[in-house]
Short mmCIF file of C-alpha atoms in Angstrom, two decimals:
data_model
loop_
_atom_site.label_atom_id
_atom_site.label_comp_id
_atom_site.label_asym_id
_atom_site.label_seq_id
_atom_site.Cartn_x
_atom_site.Cartn_y
_atom_site.Cartn_z
CA MET A 1 79.95 40.11 97.83
CA ALA A 2 79.81 36.55 98.73
CA SER A 3 76.25 34.37 98.03
CA SER A 4 73.23 34.59 100.22
CA ASN A 5 74.54 31.27 102.12
CA ALA A 6 77.87 32.84 102.51
CA THR A 7 79.50 31.71 105.66
CA PHE A 8 81.71 34.49 107.81
CA THR A 9 84.10 33.97 110.53
CA CYS A 10 84.53 36.45 113.97
CA PHE A 11 87.54 36.20 115.68
CA SER A 12 89.10 37.17 119.01
CA ALA A 13 89.43 40.52 118.05
CA ALA A 14 85.46 41.40 117.53
CA PRO A 15 83.96 43.15 119.88
CA ALA A 16 81.88 41.73 122.95
CA PHE A 17 78.71 43.22 121.90
CA LEU A 18 78.56 40.92 119.04
CA TYR A 19 77.84 37.79 121.03
CA SER A 20 74.60 39.10 123.09
CA SER A 21 70.96 38.70 121.70
CA TYR A 22 70.68 42.13 123.29
CA GLY A 23 73.77 43.38 123.22
CA LEU A 24 74.18 43.84 127.07
CA ARG A 25 77.73 45.17 127.56
CA HIS A 26 80.38 42.57 129.17
CA SER A 27 83.62 41.77 128.87
CA HIS A 28 83.73 38.10 127.21
CA PHE A 29 85.68 37.89 123.78
CA GLY A 30 85.39 34.78 122.14
CA THR A 31 84.98 33.40 118.40
CA THR A 32 81.60 32.63 116.46
CA THR A 33 80.06 32.01 113.24
CA LEU A 34 77.31 33.86 111.73
CA MET A 35 75.29 32.68 108.75
CA ARG A 36 73.67 35.07 106.48
CA THR A 37 70.77 33.50 104.71
CA SER A 38 68.33 34.96 102.25
CA ARG A 39 65.33 35.27 104.56
CA MET A 40 68.08 37.51 106.76
CA ARG A 41 68.58 39.41 103.27
CA GLY A 42 72.80 40.09 104.16
CA SER A 43 72.00 40.92 108.15
CA LEU A 44 73.67 43.73 109.51
CA ARG A 45 75.51 41.25 111.73
CA THR A 46 77.02 39.34 108.85
CA ARG A 47 78.20 42.72 107.33
CA ILE A 48 79.85 43.54 110.62
CA CYS A 49 81.73 40.50 110.37
CA ALA A 50 82.80 40.93 106.84
CA LYS A 51 84.28 44.48 108.18
CA LEU A 52 85.89 43.94 111.14
CA GLY A 53 89.20 43.60 109.51
CA GLU A 54 89.03 47.12 108.00
CA LYS A 55 89.87 50.41 109.43
CA SER A 56 86.60 52.30 110.16
CA ALA A 57 86.98 56.09 110.20
CA LEU A 58 84.84 58.91 111.86
CA GLN A 59 83.70 61.49 109.46
CA TYR A 60 83.46 64.99 110.38
CA LYS A 61 81.40 68.10 109.84
CA LYS A 62 81.23 71.47 110.36
CA LEU A 63 79.12 72.70 113.28
CA GLY A 64 76.38 75.29 111.92
CA ASP A 65 77.98 78.30 110.21
CA SER A 66 81.04 77.54 112.62
CA ASP A 67 84.78 77.19 111.14
CA LEU A 68 84.84 74.27 113.55
CA VAL A 69 85.10 70.79 111.88
CA ILE A 70 83.94 68.37 114.61
CA SER A 71 83.72 64.45 114.46
CA GLU A 72 80.54 62.96 114.52
CA ILE A 73 81.20 61.68 118.16
CA THR A 74 81.91 63.55 120.53
CA PHE A 75 83.48 62.53 123.77
CA GLY A 76 81.30 63.39 127.19
CA THR A 77 83.35 63.77 130.12
CA MET A 78 80.85 64.10 132.86
CA THR A 79 82.18 61.09 134.78
CA PHE A 80 85.48 62.19 135.61
CA GLY A 81 86.02 62.92 139.28
CA GLU A 82 82.86 61.09 140.43
CA GLN A 83 83.05 57.23 138.72
CA ASN A 84 86.42 57.54 137.11
CA THR A 85 89.74 58.65 138.56
CA GLU A 86 92.01 61.20 136.81
CA LYS A 87 94.21 57.94 135.65
CA GLU A 88 90.99 56.16 133.99
CA ALA A 89 89.65 59.66 132.45
CA HIS A 90 93.23 60.02 130.70
CA GLY A 91 93.05 56.56 129.43
CA MET A 92 89.62 57.07 128.17
CA LEU A 93 90.71 60.56 126.22
CA SER A 94 93.69 59.16 124.74
CA TYR A 95 91.85 56.15 123.70
CA ALA A 96 89.22 58.62 122.04
CA PHE A 97 91.35 60.79 120.26
CA GLU A 98 93.54 57.56 119.20
CA ARG A 99 90.21 56.60 117.24
CA GLY A 100 90.24 59.72 115.76
CA ILE A 101 87.44 62.09 117.83
CA ASN A 102 88.61 65.72 117.75
CA ALA A 103 86.00 66.98 120.66
CA LEU A 104 85.02 66.46 124.03
CA ASP A 105 82.25 68.01 126.31
CA THR A 106 82.82 69.16 129.67
CA ALA A 107 80.95 71.70 131.77
CA GLU A 108 81.84 74.25 134.95
CA ALA A 109 79.06 71.78 136.82
CA TYR A 110 80.97 68.63 136.32
CA PRO A 111 81.13 65.77 137.72
CA ILE A 112 77.61 65.25 137.66
CA PRO A 113 75.72 64.62 139.81
CA MET A 114 76.65 67.92 141.34
CA SER A 115 78.34 68.40 144.35
CA LYS A 116 80.30 71.06 146.47
CA GLU A 117 83.05 68.70 146.81
CA THR A 118 83.63 67.07 143.22
CA GLN A 119 82.62 70.17 141.11
CA GLY A 120 85.46 71.36 138.69
CA LYS A 121 87.16 67.86 138.98
CA THR A 122 86.18 67.19 135.31
CA ASP A 123 88.00 70.19 134.30
CA LEU A 124 91.11 69.35 136.41
CA PHE A 125 91.71 66.21 134.99
CA ILE A 126 91.10 67.24 131.33
CA GLY A 127 93.38 70.13 131.85
CA SER A 128 96.08 67.89 132.99
CA TRP A 129 95.99 65.70 129.80
CA LEU A 130 95.66 68.46 127.92
CA LYS A 131 99.13 69.48 128.67
CA SER A 132 100.56 66.75 126.40
CA GLN A 133 98.29 67.66 123.91
CA PRO A 134 98.48 69.88 120.53
CA ARG A 135 96.14 71.93 122.16
CA ASP A 136 94.99 73.40 118.14
CA LYS A 137 93.93 69.50 117.55
CA VAL A 138 91.10 69.43 120.46
CA ILE A 139 87.56 70.94 119.87
CA LEU A 140 87.23 71.88 123.98
CA ALA A 141 83.51 72.42 124.77
CA THR A 142 82.56 73.79 127.67
CA LYS A 143 79.27 74.94 129.50
CA VAL A 144 78.27 77.96 131.73
CA CYS A 145 75.83 76.86 134.24
CA GLY A 146 72.14 78.35 134.11
CA TYR A 147 70.00 79.71 136.95
CA SER A 148 70.24 77.90 139.82
CA GLU A 149 69.25 78.89 143.79
CA ARG A 150 71.05 75.09 144.84
CA SER A 151 74.70 75.34 143.58
CA SER A 152 75.82 79.07 144.56
CA TYR A 153 79.09 77.46 145.76
CA ILE A 154 80.09 77.70 142.21
CA ARG A 155 80.43 81.35 142.34
CA ASP A 156 82.66 83.36 144.87
CA ASN A 157 80.05 85.69 145.94
CA ALA A 158 76.43 84.81 144.76
CA LYS A 159 73.10 83.05 146.31
CA VAL A 160 71.95 82.65 142.75
CA LEU A 161 73.39 81.53 139.95
CA ARG A 162 72.44 83.76 136.70
CA VAL A 163 73.64 83.81 133.10
CA ASP A 164 74.35 87.32 133.64
CA THR A 165 77.52 89.24 132.41
CA ALA A 166 79.41 89.07 136.10
CA ASN A 167 78.56 85.29 136.15
CA ILE A 168 79.37 84.60 132.59
CA LYS A 169 82.71 86.05 133.01
CA GLU A 170 83.68 84.44 136.29
CA SER A 171 82.66 80.56 134.97
CA VAL A 172 84.77 81.50 131.45
CA GLU A 173 88.25 82.66 133.97
CA LYS A 174 87.67 79.80 136.33
CA SER A 175 86.91 77.48 133.46
CA LEU A 176 90.38 78.48 131.67
CA LYS A 177 92.05 78.12 134.67
CA ARG A 178 91.28 74.58 135.74
CA LEU A 179 91.58 73.31 132.06
CA GLY A 180 94.69 75.13 131.60
CA THR A 181 94.44 76.68 128.11
CA ASP A 182 93.87 80.38 127.32
CA TYR A 183 90.56 79.79 125.19
CA ILE A 184 87.74 77.57 124.79
CA ASP A 185 86.19 76.64 121.64
CA LEU A 186 82.89 76.19 121.71
CA LEU A 187 81.58 77.87 125.04
CA GLN A 188 77.41 77.32 125.62
CA ILE A 189 74.64 77.97 128.35
CA HIS A 190 74.19 74.68 130.16
CA TRP A 191 70.67 75.75 130.54
CA PRO A 192 68.50 78.88 130.39
CA ASP A 193 68.42 81.29 132.77
CA ARG A 194 64.97 81.71 132.25
CA TYR A 195 62.21 78.89 133.11
CA VAL A 196 61.76 76.21 130.62
CA ALA A 197 60.22 72.58 131.10
CA LEU A 198 63.83 71.21 131.85
CA PHE A 199 65.21 67.30 132.47
CA GLY A 200 62.17 65.57 131.60
CA GLU A 201 59.39 67.89 132.09
CA PHE A 202 56.86 67.73 129.19
CA SER A 203 54.86 71.05 129.54
CA TYR A 204 55.61 74.28 130.21
CA ASP A 205 54.14 75.90 133.22
CA PRO A 206 53.27 79.22 132.90
CA ALA A 207 53.03 79.61 136.57
CA LYS A 208 56.95 79.38 137.18
CA TRP A 209 57.60 81.95 134.78
CA ARG A 210 60.22 84.22 136.36
CA SER A 211 62.00 87.58 134.91
CA SER A 212 65.30 86.71 133.05
CA VAL A 213 68.60 88.12 132.01
CA PRO A 214 67.76 89.39 128.89
CA PHE A 215 68.99 87.99 125.53
CA VAL A 216 71.31 90.55 124.22
CA GLU A 217 73.01 91.07 127.69
CA GLN A 218 74.16 87.18 127.44
CA LEU A 219 75.44 87.99 123.63
CA ARG A 220 77.60 91.03 124.91
CA ALA A 221 79.09 89.02 127.50
CA PHE A 222 79.97 86.54 124.79
CA GLN A 223 81.10 89.53 122.14
CA GLU A 224 83.36 90.73 124.82
CA LEU A 225 85.19 87.71 125.79
CA ILE A 226 85.39 86.40 121.74
CA GLU A 227 86.95 89.50 121.54
CA GLU A 228 89.46 88.97 124.22
CA GLY A 229 90.11 85.36 122.35
CA LYS A 230 88.84 83.60 125.44
CA VAL A 231 86.24 82.39 123.24
CA ARG A 232 85.91 81.07 119.36
CA TYR A 233 81.85 80.08 119.24
CA ILE A 234 78.75 80.22 121.36
CA GLY A 235 76.31 77.88 121.96
CA VAL A 236 73.39 76.41 124.04
CA SER A 237 72.18 73.80 125.93
CA ASN A 238 68.65 72.18 126.94
CA GLU A 239 66.94 74.90 125.12
CA THR A 240 63.49 75.37 123.10
CA SER A 241 62.45 76.94 120.08
CA TYR A 242 61.65 80.35 121.65
CA GLY A 243 65.34 80.48 122.87
CA VAL A 244 66.94 79.61 119.88
CA MET A 245 65.00 82.33 117.95
CA GLU A 246 65.39 85.01 120.71
CA PHE A 247 69.31 84.73 120.80
CA VAL A 248 69.13 84.33 116.51
CA HIS A 249 67.18 87.39 116.64
CA ALA A 250 69.10 89.77 119.09
CA ALA A 251 72.43 88.36 117.27
CA ARG A 252 70.74 90.08 113.72
CA VAL A 253 69.45 93.24 115.06
CA GLU A 254 72.45 94.45 117.21
CA GLY A 255 75.13 92.66 115.67
CA LEU A 256 76.30 90.17 118.11
CA PRO A 257 77.72 86.61 118.10
CA LYS A 258 75.28 83.71 116.69
CA ILE A 259 74.73 80.71 118.23
CA VAL A 260 76.45 77.93 115.91
CA GLY A 261 75.32 74.84 117.96
CA ILE A 262 72.53 73.18 120.50
CA GLN A 263 73.42 70.31 122.86
CA ASN A 264 70.10 69.03 123.31
CA SER A 265 69.03 65.25 124.39
CA TYR A 266 67.71 63.08 121.52
CA SER A 267 67.76 59.16 121.36
CA LEU A 268 65.04 56.14 120.77
CA LEU A 269 63.40 57.55 123.69
CA VAL A 270 63.48 61.26 123.63
CA ARG A 271 62.42 62.78 119.99
CA CYS A 272 59.58 64.84 119.63
CA ARG A 273 61.28 67.88 121.35
CA PHE A 274 63.83 68.13 118.45
CA GLU A 275 61.65 66.42 115.79
CA VAL A 276 58.53 68.72 116.39
CA ASP A 277 60.08 72.28 115.31
CA LEU A 278 63.81 72.74 116.47
CA VAL A 279 64.58 70.76 113.20
CA GLU A 280 63.24 73.44 111.21
CA VAL A 281 64.53 76.19 113.24
CA CYS A 282 68.18 74.85 113.57
CA HIS A 283 67.92 73.68 109.57
CA PRO A 284 70.80 74.72 107.48
CA ASN A 285 68.39 76.89 105.07
CA ASN A 286 67.17 78.73 108.52
CA CYS A 287 68.85 79.50 111.55
CA ASN A 288 72.04 77.06 110.46
CA ILE A 289 72.45 75.56 114.24
CA GLY A 290 73.94 71.90 114.86
CA LEU A 291 73.04 69.36 117.20
CA LEU A 292 75.24 68.00 119.81
CA ALA A 293 73.08 64.94 120.73
CA TYR A 294 73.47 64.29 124.55
CA SER A 295 72.11 60.57 125.59
CA PRO A 296 72.07 58.92 122.38
CA LEU A 297 71.96 55.60 124.85
CA GLY A 298 69.17 57.06 126.83
CA ALA A 299 71.68 57.44 129.97
CA GLY A 300 72.63 53.97 129.38
CA SER A 301 69.04 52.27 129.27
CA LEU A 302 69.08 51.45 126.06
CA THR A 303 71.72 49.22 125.96
CA GLY A 304 69.31 46.64 127.86
CA LYS A 305 71.79 46.58 131.21
CA TYR A 306 68.77 47.68 133.14
CA ILE A 307 66.89 44.93 132.34
CA ASP A 308 67.58 42.96 134.98
CA SER A 309 67.60 45.06 137.56
CA ASN A 310 69.54 42.44 139.65
CA SER A 311 72.19 42.28 137.18
CA GLU A 312 75.98 43.33 137.83
CA PRO A 313 76.32 45.69 135.03
CA ALA A 314 72.47 47.35 136.70
CA ARG A 315 73.69 47.40 139.78
CA LYS A 316 76.83 49.34 138.71
CA GLY A 317 74.96 51.80 136.34
CA ARG A 318 74.35 55.37 137.29
CA LEU A 319 70.78 54.99 137.32
CA ASN A 320 70.95 52.91 140.58
CA LEU A 321 74.44 54.41 141.81
CA PHE A 322 72.35 57.60 142.10
CA PRO A 323 68.88 57.15 143.04
CA GLY A 324 66.41 59.81 141.48
CA TYR A 325 69.25 60.70 138.78
CA MET A 326 67.79 60.64 135.44
CA GLU A 327 65.00 57.82 136.72
CA ARG A 328 62.59 58.86 133.87
CA TYR A 329 64.84 56.55 131.81
CA ASN A 330 63.93 53.72 134.06
CA LYS A 331 60.54 53.74 134.35
CA SER A 332 57.96 51.65 133.57
CA VAL A 333 56.75 52.77 130.19
CA ALA A 334 60.31 53.64 129.28
CA ARG A 335 61.31 50.10 130.34
CA GLU A 336 58.68 48.48 128.03
CA ALA A 337 59.63 50.94 125.22
CA THR A 338 63.18 50.01 125.69
CA ILE A 339 62.87 46.11 125.80
CA GLU A 340 60.65 46.61 122.29
CA TYR A 341 63.72 48.30 120.72
CA LEU A 342 65.90 45.44 122.09
CA GLU A 343 63.72 42.61 120.18
CA LEU A 344 63.69 45.24 116.93
CA ALA A 345 67.50 45.04 117.31
CA LYS A 346 67.22 41.41 117.70
CA LYS A 347 64.99 41.02 114.88
CA HIS A 348 67.56 42.72 112.22
CA GLY A 349 70.84 41.23 113.68
CA LEU A 350 71.96 44.24 115.56
CA THR A 351 72.96 44.79 119.20
CA ALA A 352 71.21 47.26 121.39
CA VAL A 353 73.88 49.49 121.08
CA GLN A 354 74.10 49.58 117.06
CA LEU A 355 70.57 50.44 116.45
CA ALA A 356 70.46 53.23 119.29
CA LEU A 357 73.63 54.61 118.11
CA GLY A 358 73.25 54.29 114.37
CA PHE A 359 69.72 55.64 114.39
CA VAL A 360 71.17 59.07 116.08
CA ARG A 361 74.18 59.16 113.59
CA ASP A 362 72.02 58.73 110.65
CA ARG A 363 69.61 61.71 111.27
CA PRO A 364 70.96 64.71 108.96
CA PHE A 365 69.97 67.42 111.62
CA VAL A 366 72.99 66.03 114.01
CA THR A 367 76.28 66.89 113.95
CA SER A 368 77.59 64.57 116.65
CA SER A 369 76.55 62.39 119.13
CA ILE A 370 78.02 63.02 122.57
CA ILE A 371 79.06 59.37 124.27
CA GLY A 372 80.25 58.87 127.73
CA ALA A 373 81.94 55.81 129.18
CA THR A 374 83.58 54.38 132.34
CA SER A 375 86.04 52.59 130.83
CA VAL A 376 88.19 51.89 127.73
CA GLU A 377 86.36 48.80 127.26
CA GLN A 378 82.96 50.47 127.27
CA LEU A 379 84.25 53.40 125.24
CA LYS A 380 85.74 51.03 122.24
CA GLU A 381 82.41 49.28 122.04
CA ASP A 382 80.53 52.24 121.62
CA ILE A 383 82.93 53.53 118.80
CA ASP A 384 83.08 50.29 117.37
CA ALA A 385 79.07 49.83 117.56
CA PHE A 386 79.21 53.25 115.68
CA LEU A 387 81.44 52.84 112.92
CA ILE A 388 80.70 49.33 111.87
CA THR A 389 76.53 49.43 111.81
CA GLU A 390 75.74 50.11 108.28
CA ARG A 391 75.37 53.24 107.34
CA PRO A 392 72.92 54.97 106.98
CA LEU A 393 70.23 52.18 108.80
CA PRO A 394 68.37 50.14 105.96
CA PRO A 395 64.84 51.15 105.23
CA GLU A 396 63.10 47.93 106.84
CA VAL A 397 65.10 48.72 110.18
CA MET A 398 64.02 52.80 109.93
CA ALA A 399 60.34 51.24 109.03
CA ASP A 400 60.33 49.06 112.20
CA ILE A 401 61.52 51.80 114.52
CA GLU A 402 58.81 54.72 113.03
CA ASN A 403 56.05 51.74 114.00
CA LEU A 404 57.61 51.37 117.06
CA PHE A 405 57.74 55.19 117.62
CA LYS A 406 53.78 55.50 117.02
CA ARG A 407 53.42 53.56 120.04
CA TYR A 408 55.72 54.94 122.67
CA LYS A 409 56.41 58.86 121.62
CA ASP A 410 59.06 60.17 123.92
CA PRO A 411 58.52 57.64 126.78
CA ALA A 412 61.56 59.12 129.02
CA ILE A 413 59.20 62.16 128.92
CA LEU A 414 57.88 62.48 132.98
#
């Protein structure tokens, strides 16, 4: 390594995010010279420049106790069919897999926001792309809807969506048809059949309890699909410790398939729900369930693009395109925390994206970060940030993150 006053030059191949104090998304590419001083103690920004000419590679991990070896980035596809055309979707999918991503996540409910007019388009776009791909090189994860009184249009004859045998099987058959494949690698329950505090709710409300489909019935339906060769492994999403333990217990007692993954929100703005007790439940020495962390950028808020609400990136962002959608990430306390994290990143020579993705990437309980994008350029920025940020984040960065976390514990929870 060069001496402490070494100078490195980043040429035009450098990602655009290197040139902004806060790492806001933009398209300008240029040339800059960065000085590594003794005060910065070998800043990450300097080390990034030194590594730009190197070929970075994603790492791969087993998902729980399954045989699925999954890339540490999973490509999220919920914008396909709403914000993205089929051509755009294919371009991003191909780019993602060229960069080493081997897993993609979809759902029968996609694209989001849900609507009767667009439901299923995401799968159709993926299916047309899959026709030109070796199927065994793609880990395909999808999700069956949980309880819903508003989305009955997804089923042929149902007033309420449930996670019972009939609903699960109809969901899978339709998903397979749209995707143009004969099997799903990972089938997940998108959200539980029973009442749980969801999507920004913090506290469980006993008054909202309702009867639900038994865990055993859900697992038996999955077992039949596995025996038929239509599903390889199963998982859950937006689940709690109680739900995970009930599924694991039912599988052990009844000899049914065990869940291998849990897809929950996890980021600098949403940590407690997983860290408080799910991390113990899912630990390899206990239930051995891998976390697929969605929204590692806090629905895009941790890029910093929503701080200036009048900026073009903010106006084009999902939180403004769809009023009320994930508004918990844009409320005052979440914005305050985001600004603090932007300053923290700047202090350590990092962009906002590098800090946010690096933090989630380094958690030992995270198997893969689910990262979505609306353009190849945006996807490239995220993958580059994920790969070239020092691994793991230095102790001084983590210390500052933890100090800030003490002031802002899960500010994106309503």
